[in-house]
Amino acid sequence: MYFTDRGIEELEKRRGEEEISFAWLSEQLRTFVDLNPDFEVPVERLATWLARLDDEEDED
């Protein structure tokens, strides 16, 4: 288990029943990067990965 899994598990435990919009998620990611500029690259990579998840399935 990666160290970050603890944070993911906490997120799921606390908010796992909620439904959110991608607009809300995008705004939270922007706010996080504004407050933590050192995380700009990892957040960008995560956002790009999430945006392209279906691309791999379309190629088959």
Short mmCIF file of C-alpha atoms in Angstrom, two decimals, residues 7-47:
data_model
loop_
_atom_site.label_atom_id
_atom_site.label_comp_id
_atom_site.label_asym_id
_atom_site.label_seq_id
_atom_site.Cartn_x
_atom_site.Cartn_y
_atom_site.Cartn_z
CA GLY A 7 -5.57 9.91 2.16
CA ILE A 8 -7.59 8.23 -0.58
CA GLU A 9 -9.20 5.92 1.97
CA GLU A 10 -10.06 8.88 4.21
CA LEU A 11 -11.57 10.71 1.24
CA GLU A 12 -13.69 7.69 0.36
CA LYS A 13 -14.76 7.14 3.97
CA ARG A 14 -15.73 10.76 4.57
CA ARG A 15 -17.21 11.66 1.18
CA GLY A 16 -17.81 8.35 -0.57
CA GLU A 17 -21.58 8.75 -0.64
CA GLU A 18 -21.49 12.27 -2.12
CA GLU A 19 -21.99 13.10 -5.77
CA ILE A 20 -19.94 15.95 -7.18
CA SER A 21 -19.56 17.61 -10.54
CA PHE A 22 -16.37 17.78 -12.54
CA ALA A 23 -16.69 21.56 -12.36
CA TRP A 24 -16.54 21.35 -8.56
CA LEU A 25 -13.57 18.97 -8.69
CA SER A 26 -11.75 21.22 -11.16
CA GLU A 27 -12.27 24.23 -8.92
CA GLN A 28 -10.96 22.33 -5.88
CA LEU A 29 -7.86 21.24 -7.81
CA ARG A 30 -7.23 24.84 -8.91
CA THR A 31 -7.59 26.07 -5.34
CA PHE A 32 -5.25 23.34 -4.09
CA VAL A 33 -2.58 24.28 -6.65
CA ASP A 34 -2.97 27.97 -5.82
CA LEU A 35 -2.32 27.15 -2.16
CA ASN A 36 0.35 24.51 -2.92
CA PRO A 37 2.20 25.50 -6.10
CA ASP A 38 4.77 22.72 -5.63
CA PHE A 39 2.01 20.25 -6.51
CA GLU A 40 1.15 21.84 -9.87
CA VAL A 41 2.81 19.13 -11.96
CA PRO A 42 1.33 16.13 -10.10
CA VAL A 43 -2.15 17.68 -10.13
CA GLU A 44 -1.83 18.40 -13.85
CA ARG A 45 -0.77 14.79 -14.46
CA LEU A 46 -3.70 13.47 -12.43
CA ALA A 47 -6.18 15.72 -14.24
#
